[in-house]
Tab-separated table of N, CA, C and O in Angstrom:
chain	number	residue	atom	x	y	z
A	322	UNK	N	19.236	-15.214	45.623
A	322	UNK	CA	20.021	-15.800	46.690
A	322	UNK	C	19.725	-17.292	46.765
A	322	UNK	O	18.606	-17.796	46.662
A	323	UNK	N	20.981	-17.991	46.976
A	323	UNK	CA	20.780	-19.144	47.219
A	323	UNK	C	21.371	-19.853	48.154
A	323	UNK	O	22.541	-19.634	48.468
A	324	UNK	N	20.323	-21.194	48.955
A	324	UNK	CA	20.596	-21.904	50.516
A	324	UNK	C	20.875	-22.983	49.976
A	324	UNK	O	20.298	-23.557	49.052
A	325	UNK	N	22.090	-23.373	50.761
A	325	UNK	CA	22.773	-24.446	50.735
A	325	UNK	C	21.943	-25.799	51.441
A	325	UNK	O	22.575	-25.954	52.486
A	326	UNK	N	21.244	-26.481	51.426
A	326	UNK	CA	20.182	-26.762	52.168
A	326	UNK	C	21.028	-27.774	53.623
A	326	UNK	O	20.787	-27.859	54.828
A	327	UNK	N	22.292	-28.528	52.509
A	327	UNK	CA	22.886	-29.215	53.818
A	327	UNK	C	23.704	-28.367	54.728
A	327	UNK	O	24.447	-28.934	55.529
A	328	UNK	N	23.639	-26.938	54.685
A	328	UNK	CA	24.392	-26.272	56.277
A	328	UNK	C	23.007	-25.610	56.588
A	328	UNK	O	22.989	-24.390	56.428
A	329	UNK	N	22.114	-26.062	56.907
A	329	UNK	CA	20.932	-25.305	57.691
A	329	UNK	C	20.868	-26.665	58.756
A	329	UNK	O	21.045	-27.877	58.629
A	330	UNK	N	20.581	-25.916	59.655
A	330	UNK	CA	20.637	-26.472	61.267
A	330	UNK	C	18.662	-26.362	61.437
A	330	UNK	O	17.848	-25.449	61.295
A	331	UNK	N	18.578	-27.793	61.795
A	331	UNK	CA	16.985	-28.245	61.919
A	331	UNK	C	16.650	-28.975	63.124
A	331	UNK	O	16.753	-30.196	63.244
A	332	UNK	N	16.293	-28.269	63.900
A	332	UNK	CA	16.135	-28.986	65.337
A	332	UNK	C	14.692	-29.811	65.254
A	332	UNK	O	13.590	-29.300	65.453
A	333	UNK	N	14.871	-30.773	65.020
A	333	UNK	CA	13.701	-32.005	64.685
A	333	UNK	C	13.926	-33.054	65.907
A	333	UNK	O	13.213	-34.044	66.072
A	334	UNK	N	14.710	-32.798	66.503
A	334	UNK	CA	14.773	-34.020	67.925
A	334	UNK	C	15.115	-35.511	66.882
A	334	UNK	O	14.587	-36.574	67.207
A	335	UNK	N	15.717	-35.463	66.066
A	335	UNK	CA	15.787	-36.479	65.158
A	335	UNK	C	16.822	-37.083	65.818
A	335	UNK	O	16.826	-38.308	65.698
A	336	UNK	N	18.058	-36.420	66.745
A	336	UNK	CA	18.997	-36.849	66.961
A	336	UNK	C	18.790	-37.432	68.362
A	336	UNK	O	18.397	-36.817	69.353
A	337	UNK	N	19.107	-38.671	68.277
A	337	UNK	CA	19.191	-39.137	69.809
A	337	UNK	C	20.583	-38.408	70.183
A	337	UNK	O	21.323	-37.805	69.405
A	338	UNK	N	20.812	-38.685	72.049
A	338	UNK	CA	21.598	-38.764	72.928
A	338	UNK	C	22.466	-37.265	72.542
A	338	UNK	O	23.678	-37.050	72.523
A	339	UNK	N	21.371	-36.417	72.271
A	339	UNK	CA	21.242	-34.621	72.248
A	339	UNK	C	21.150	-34.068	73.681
A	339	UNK	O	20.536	-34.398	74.696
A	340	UNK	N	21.869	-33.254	73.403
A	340	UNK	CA	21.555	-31.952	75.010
A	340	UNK	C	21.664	-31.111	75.078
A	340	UNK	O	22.670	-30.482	74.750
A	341	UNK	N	20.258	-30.516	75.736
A	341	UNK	CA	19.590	-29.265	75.684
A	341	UNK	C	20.012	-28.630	76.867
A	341	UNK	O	19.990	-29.139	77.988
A	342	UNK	N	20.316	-27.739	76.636
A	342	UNK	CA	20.343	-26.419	77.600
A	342	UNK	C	19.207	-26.178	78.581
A	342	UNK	O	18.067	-26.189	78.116
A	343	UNK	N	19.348	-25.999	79.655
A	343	UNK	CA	18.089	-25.521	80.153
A	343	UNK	C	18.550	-24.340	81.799
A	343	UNK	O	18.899	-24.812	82.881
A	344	UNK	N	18.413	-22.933	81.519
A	344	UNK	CA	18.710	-22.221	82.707
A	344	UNK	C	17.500	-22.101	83.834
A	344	UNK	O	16.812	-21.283	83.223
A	345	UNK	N	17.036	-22.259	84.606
A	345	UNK	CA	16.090	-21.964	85.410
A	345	UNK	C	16.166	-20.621	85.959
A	345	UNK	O	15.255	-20.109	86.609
A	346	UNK	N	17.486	-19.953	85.628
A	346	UNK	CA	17.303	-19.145	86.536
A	346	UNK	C	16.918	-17.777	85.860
A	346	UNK	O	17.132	-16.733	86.476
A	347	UNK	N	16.348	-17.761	84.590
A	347	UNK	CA	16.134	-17.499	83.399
A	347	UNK	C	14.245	-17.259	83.675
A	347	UNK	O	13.569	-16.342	83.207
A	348	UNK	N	13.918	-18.031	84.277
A	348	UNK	CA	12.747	-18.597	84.366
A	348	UNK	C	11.853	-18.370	85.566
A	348	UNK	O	11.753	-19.117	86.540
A	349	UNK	N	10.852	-16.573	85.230
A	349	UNK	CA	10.068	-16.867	86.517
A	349	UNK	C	9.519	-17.741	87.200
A	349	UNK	O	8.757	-18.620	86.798
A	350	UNK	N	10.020	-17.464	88.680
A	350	UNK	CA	9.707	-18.689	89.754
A	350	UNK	C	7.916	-19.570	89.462
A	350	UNK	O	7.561	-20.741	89.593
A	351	UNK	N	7.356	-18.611	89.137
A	351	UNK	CA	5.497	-19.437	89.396
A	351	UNK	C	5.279	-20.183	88.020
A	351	UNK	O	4.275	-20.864	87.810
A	352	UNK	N	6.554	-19.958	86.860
A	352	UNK	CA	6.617	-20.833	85.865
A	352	UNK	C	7.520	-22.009	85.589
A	352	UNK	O	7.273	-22.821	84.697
A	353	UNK	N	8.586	-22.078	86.387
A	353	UNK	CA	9.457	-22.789	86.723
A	353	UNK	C	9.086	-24.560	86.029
A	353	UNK	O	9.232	-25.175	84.973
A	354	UNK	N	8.522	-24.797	87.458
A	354	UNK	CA	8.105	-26.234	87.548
A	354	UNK	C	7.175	-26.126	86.176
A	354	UNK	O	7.780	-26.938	85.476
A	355	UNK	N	6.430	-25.791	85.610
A	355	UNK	CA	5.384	-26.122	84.143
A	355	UNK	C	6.366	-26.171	83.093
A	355	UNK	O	6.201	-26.912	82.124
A	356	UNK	N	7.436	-25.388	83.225
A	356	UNK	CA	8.427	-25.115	82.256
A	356	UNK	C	9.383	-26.233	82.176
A	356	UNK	O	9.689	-26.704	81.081
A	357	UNK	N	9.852	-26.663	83.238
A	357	UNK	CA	10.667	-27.970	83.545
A	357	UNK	C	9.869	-29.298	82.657
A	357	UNK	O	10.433	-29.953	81.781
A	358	UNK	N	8.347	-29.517	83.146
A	358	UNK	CA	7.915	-30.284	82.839
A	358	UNK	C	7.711	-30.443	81.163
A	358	UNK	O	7.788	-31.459	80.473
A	359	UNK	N	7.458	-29.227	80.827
A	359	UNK	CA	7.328	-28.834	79.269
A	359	UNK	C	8.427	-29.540	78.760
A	359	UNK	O	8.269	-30.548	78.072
A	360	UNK	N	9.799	-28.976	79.115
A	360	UNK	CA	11.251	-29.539	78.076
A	360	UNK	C	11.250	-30.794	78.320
A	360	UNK	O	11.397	-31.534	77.348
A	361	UNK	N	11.110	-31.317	79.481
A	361	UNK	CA	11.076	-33.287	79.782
A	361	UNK	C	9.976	-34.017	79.061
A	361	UNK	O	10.228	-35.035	78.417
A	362	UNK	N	8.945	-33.595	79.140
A	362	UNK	CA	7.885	-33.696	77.769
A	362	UNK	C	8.504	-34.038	76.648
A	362	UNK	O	8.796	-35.187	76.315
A	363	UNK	N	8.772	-32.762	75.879
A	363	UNK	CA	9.526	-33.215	75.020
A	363	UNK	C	10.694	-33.918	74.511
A	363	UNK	O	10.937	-34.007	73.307
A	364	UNK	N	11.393	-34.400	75.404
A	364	UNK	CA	12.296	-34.890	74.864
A	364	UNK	C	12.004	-36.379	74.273
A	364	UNK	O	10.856	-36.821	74.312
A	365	UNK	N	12.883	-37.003	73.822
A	365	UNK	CA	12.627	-38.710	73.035
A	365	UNK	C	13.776	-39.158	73.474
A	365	UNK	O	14.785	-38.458	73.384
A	366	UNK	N	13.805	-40.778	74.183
A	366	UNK	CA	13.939	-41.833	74.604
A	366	UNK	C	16.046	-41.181	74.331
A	366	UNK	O	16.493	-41.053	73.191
A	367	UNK	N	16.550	-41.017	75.057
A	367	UNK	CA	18.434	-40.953	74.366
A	367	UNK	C	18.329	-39.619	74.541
A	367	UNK	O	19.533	-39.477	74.327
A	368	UNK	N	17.902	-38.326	74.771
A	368	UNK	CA	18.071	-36.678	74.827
A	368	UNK	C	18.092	-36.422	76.425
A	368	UNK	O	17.644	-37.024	77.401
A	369	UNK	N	18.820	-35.253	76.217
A	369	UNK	CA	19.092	-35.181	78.048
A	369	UNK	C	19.035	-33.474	77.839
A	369	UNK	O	19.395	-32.666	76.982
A	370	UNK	N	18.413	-33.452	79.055
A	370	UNK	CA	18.433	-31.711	79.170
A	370	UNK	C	19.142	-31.525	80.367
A	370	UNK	O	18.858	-32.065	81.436
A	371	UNK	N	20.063	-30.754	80.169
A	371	UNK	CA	21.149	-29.740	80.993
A	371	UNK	C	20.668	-28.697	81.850
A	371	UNK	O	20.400	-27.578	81.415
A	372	UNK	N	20.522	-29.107	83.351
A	372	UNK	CA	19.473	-28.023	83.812
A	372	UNK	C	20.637	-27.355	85.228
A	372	UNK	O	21.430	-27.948	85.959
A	373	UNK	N	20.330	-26.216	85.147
A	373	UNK	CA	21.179	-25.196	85.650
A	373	UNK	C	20.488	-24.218	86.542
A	373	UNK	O	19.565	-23.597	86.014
A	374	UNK	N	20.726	-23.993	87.642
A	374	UNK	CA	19.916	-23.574	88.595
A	374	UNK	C	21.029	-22.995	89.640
A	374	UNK	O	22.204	-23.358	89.591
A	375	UNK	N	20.442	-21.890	90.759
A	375	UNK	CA	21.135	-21.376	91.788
A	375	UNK	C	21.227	-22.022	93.556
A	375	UNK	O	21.912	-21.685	94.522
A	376	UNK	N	20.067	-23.186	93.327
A	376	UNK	CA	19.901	-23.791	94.598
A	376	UNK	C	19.688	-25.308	93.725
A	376	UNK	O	19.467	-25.697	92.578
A	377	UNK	N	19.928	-25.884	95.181
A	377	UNK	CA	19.782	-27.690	94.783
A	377	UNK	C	17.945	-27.537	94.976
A	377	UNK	O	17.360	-27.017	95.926
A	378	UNK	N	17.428	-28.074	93.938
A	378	UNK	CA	16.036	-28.351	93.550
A	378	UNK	C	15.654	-29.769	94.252
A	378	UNK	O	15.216	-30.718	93.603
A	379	UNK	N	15.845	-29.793	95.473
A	379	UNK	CA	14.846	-30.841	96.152
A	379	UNK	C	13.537	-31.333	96.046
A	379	UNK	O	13.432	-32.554	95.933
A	380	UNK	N	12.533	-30.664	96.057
A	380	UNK	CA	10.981	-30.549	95.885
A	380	UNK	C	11.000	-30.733	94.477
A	380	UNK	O	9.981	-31.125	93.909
A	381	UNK	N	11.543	-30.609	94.153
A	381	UNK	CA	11.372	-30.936	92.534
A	381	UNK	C	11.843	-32.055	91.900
A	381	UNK	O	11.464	-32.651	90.892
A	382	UNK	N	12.797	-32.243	92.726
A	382	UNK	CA	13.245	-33.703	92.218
A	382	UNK	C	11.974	-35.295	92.422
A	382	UNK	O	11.445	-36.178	91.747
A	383	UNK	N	12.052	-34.800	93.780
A	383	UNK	CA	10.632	-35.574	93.949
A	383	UNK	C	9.532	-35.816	93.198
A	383	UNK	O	8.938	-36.853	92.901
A	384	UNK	N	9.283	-34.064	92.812
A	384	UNK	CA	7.824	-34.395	91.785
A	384	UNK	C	8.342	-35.221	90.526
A	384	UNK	O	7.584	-35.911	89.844
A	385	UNK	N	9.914	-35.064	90.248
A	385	UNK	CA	9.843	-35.625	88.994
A	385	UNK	C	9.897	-37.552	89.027
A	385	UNK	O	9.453	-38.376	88.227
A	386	UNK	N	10.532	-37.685	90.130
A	386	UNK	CA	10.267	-39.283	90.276
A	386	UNK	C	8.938	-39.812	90.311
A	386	UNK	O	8.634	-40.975	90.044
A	387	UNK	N	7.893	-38.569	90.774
A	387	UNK	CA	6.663	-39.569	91.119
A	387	UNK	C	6.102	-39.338	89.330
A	387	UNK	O	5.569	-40.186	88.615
A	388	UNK	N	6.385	-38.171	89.051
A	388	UNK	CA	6.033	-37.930	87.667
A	388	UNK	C	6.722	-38.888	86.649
A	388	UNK	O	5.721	-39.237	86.024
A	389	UNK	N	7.652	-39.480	86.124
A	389	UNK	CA	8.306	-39.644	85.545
A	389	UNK	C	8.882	-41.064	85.699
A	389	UNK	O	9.532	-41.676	84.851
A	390	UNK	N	8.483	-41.536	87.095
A	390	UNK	CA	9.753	-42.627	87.711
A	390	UNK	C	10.722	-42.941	86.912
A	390	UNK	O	11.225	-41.862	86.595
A	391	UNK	N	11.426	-43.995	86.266
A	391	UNK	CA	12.569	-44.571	85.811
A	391	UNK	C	12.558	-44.078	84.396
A	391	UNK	O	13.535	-44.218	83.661
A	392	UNK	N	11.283	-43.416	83.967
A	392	UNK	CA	11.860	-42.767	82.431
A	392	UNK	C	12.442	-41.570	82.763
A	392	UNK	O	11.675	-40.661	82.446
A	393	UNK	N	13.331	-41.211	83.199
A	393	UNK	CA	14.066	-40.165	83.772
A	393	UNK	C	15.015	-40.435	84.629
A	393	UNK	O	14.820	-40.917	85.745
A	394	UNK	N	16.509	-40.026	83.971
A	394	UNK	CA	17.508	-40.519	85.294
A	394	UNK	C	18.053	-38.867	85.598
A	394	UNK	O	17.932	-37.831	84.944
A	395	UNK	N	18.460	-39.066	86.424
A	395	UNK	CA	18.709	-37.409	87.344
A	395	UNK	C	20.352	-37.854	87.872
A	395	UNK	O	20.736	-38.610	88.764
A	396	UNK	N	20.914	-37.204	87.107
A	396	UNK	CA	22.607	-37.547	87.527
A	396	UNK	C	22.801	-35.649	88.013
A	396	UNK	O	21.873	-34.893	87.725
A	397	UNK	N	23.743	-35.236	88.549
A	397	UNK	CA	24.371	-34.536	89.082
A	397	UNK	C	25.648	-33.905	88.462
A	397	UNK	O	26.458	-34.830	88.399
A	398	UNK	N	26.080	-33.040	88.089
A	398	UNK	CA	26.867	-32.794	87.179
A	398	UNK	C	28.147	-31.727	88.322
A	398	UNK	O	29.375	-31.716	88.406
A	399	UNK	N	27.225	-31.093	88.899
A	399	UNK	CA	28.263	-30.056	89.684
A	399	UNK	C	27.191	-29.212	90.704
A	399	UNK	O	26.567	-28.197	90.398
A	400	UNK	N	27.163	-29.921	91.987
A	400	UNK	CA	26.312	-29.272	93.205
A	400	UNK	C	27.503	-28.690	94.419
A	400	UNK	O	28.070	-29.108	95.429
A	401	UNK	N	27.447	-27.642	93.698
A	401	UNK	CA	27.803	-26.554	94.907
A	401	UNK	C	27.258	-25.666	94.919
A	401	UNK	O	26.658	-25.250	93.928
A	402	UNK	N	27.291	-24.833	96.510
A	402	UNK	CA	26.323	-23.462	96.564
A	402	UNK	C	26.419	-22.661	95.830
A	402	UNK	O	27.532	-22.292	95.457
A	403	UNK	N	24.917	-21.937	95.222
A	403	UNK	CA	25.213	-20.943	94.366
A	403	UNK	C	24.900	-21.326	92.358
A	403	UNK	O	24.465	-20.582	91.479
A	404	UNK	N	25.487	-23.174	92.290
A	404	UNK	CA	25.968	-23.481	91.336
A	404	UNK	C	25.815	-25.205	91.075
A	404	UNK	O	26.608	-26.145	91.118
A	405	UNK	N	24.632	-25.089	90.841
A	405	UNK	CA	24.058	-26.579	90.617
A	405	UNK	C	23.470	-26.672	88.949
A	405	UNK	O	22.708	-25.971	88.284
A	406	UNK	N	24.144	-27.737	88.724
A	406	UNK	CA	24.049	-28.693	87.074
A	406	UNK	C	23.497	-29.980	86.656
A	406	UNK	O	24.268	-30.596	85.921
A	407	UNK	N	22.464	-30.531	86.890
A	407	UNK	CA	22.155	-31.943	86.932
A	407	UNK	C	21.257	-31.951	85.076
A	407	UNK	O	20.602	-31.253	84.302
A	408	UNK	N	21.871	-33.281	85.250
A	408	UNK	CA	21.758	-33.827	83.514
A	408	UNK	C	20.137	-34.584	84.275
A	408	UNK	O	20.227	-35.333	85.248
A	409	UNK	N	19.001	-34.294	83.755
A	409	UNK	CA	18.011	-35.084	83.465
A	409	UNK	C	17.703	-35.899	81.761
A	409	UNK	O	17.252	-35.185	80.865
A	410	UNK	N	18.001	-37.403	81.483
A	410	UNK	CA	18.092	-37.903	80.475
A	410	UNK	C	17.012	-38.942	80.818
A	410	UNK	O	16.839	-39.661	81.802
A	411	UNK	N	15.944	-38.665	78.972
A	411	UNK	CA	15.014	-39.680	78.993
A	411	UNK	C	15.425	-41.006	78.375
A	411	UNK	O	16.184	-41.203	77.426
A	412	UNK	N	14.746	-41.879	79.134
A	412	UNK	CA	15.207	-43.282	78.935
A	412	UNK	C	14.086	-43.954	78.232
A	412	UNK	O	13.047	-43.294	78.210
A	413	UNK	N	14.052	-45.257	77.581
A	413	UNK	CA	12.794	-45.729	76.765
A	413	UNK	C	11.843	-46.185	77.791
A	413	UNK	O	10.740	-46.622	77.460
């Protein structure tokens, strides 16, 4: 058997201004916040993670400004009850 090597898909974060998926609601509650912090960790300077949740994450937003300040912008994608989407994208 033989691999075509240029159709294999290689998630190396090589690509700037990438976006990641991220469900919270996926995600036991007492792991939540470590888990959040984990994917923002990783990302590099142009990648944005897509974070999806059932309530507006207040308390959390906070930790991430004091955590993070301006290397992290927090835009809003779609906050209604039930059904909240905010793009967190790392900045240099």
């Amino acid at each position: 058997m033989q691999i075509d090597v240029q159709t294999i898909h290689v998630c190396n974060h090589s690509t700037p201004e990438a976006l990641y998926p991220f469900d919270a609601r996926g995600v036991a509650k007492r792991f939540r916040h470590a888990a959040i912090f984990g994917a923002l960790d990783s990302l590099i300077p142009g990648e944005t993670m897509r974070f999806c949740n059932d309530h507006d994450p207040i308390p959390l937003l906070g930790q991430l400004q004091q955590r993070y300040g301006e290397k992290v912008t927090i835009t809003y994608q779609q906050r209604e009850p039930g059904a909240i989407v905010i793009d967190f994208a790392r900045v240099a």
